[in-house]
């Protein structure tokens, strides 16, 4: 199994947050790493909500990158049959 493809900085932060050595993190099976990251993410909003975090109830901040604006052209073509 090849090591996880994450940056050194990300590996260090994750190892601190998950309380596992970096070596274990880099060779941890992806499904276990993703499960641990999901648990960590589930804990994060609870901390933000208690401290009056800025994340809105939907969990997604309203930024230009995630808004569906009318001036964005629709590039999908329903006539191509999904190909």
XYZ file of C-alpha atoms in Angstrom:
83
model
C 0.000 0.000 0.000
C 1.401 3.392 -0.948
C 1.329 6.312 1.533
C -1.614 8.717 1.568
C -1.195 11.599 -0.862
C -1.427 14.550 1.532
C 0.962 17.435 2.103
C 3.392 17.443 5.006
C 1.605 20.436 6.545
C -1.774 18.699 6.332
C -0.308 15.490 7.730
C 1.112 17.342 10.730
C -2.186 19.125 11.447
C -4.206 15.936 11.085
C -1.821 13.942 13.264
C -2.179 16.541 16.019
C -5.974 16.696 15.691
C -6.416 12.907 15.518
C -3.696 12.295 18.120
C -1.840 9.722 16.011
C 1.803 9.722 14.893
C 2.430 11.122 11.400
C 3.899 7.772 10.313
C 0.661 5.990 11.248
C -1.425 8.655 9.545
C 0.489 8.396 6.269
C -0.004 4.616 6.072
C -3.527 4.483 7.525
C -6.068 2.874 5.156
C -8.072 5.557 3.371
C -11.453 4.347 4.620
C -10.280 4.578 8.231
C -8.676 8.003 7.682
C -11.878 9.293 6.059
C -13.981 7.914 8.931
C -11.727 9.620 11.498
C -11.857 12.877 9.537
C -15.670 12.643 9.421
C -15.779 12.164 13.202
C -13.478 15.160 13.592
C -15.649 17.264 11.277
C -18.757 16.276 13.226
C -17.119 17.577 16.400
C -15.951 20.848 14.856
C -19.374 22.532 14.290
C -20.331 21.738 17.883
C -17.341 23.752 19.080
C -18.095 26.601 16.638
C -21.782 26.753 17.622
C -20.930 26.925 21.307
C -18.510 29.769 20.653
C -20.887 31.614 18.319
C -19.177 30.495 15.108
C -19.822 32.237 11.811
C -21.100 29.167 9.926
C -24.791 29.550 9.050
C -27.348 26.829 9.906
C -26.951 25.160 6.505
C -23.247 24.635 7.214
C -22.133 26.492 4.066
C -21.072 30.112 4.155
C -22.554 32.384 1.494
C -19.534 33.208 -0.619
C -19.295 34.031 -4.326
C -17.781 30.621 -5.028
C -20.756 28.641 -3.762
C -23.699 30.876 -4.759
C -25.890 29.989 -7.698
C -26.080 33.323 -9.446
C -28.319 34.072 -12.422
C -25.442 35.549 -14.409
C -23.667 32.164 -14.418
C -24.293 30.514 -17.791
C -25.715 27.008 -17.760
C -23.254 24.870 -19.706
C -25.225 21.629 -19.452
C -26.854 20.380 -22.608
C -29.794 18.070 -21.971
C -29.907 17.074 -25.661
C -26.667 15.095 -25.542
C -28.167 12.290 -23.449
C -25.582 12.631 -20.660
C -22.603 11.808 -22.881
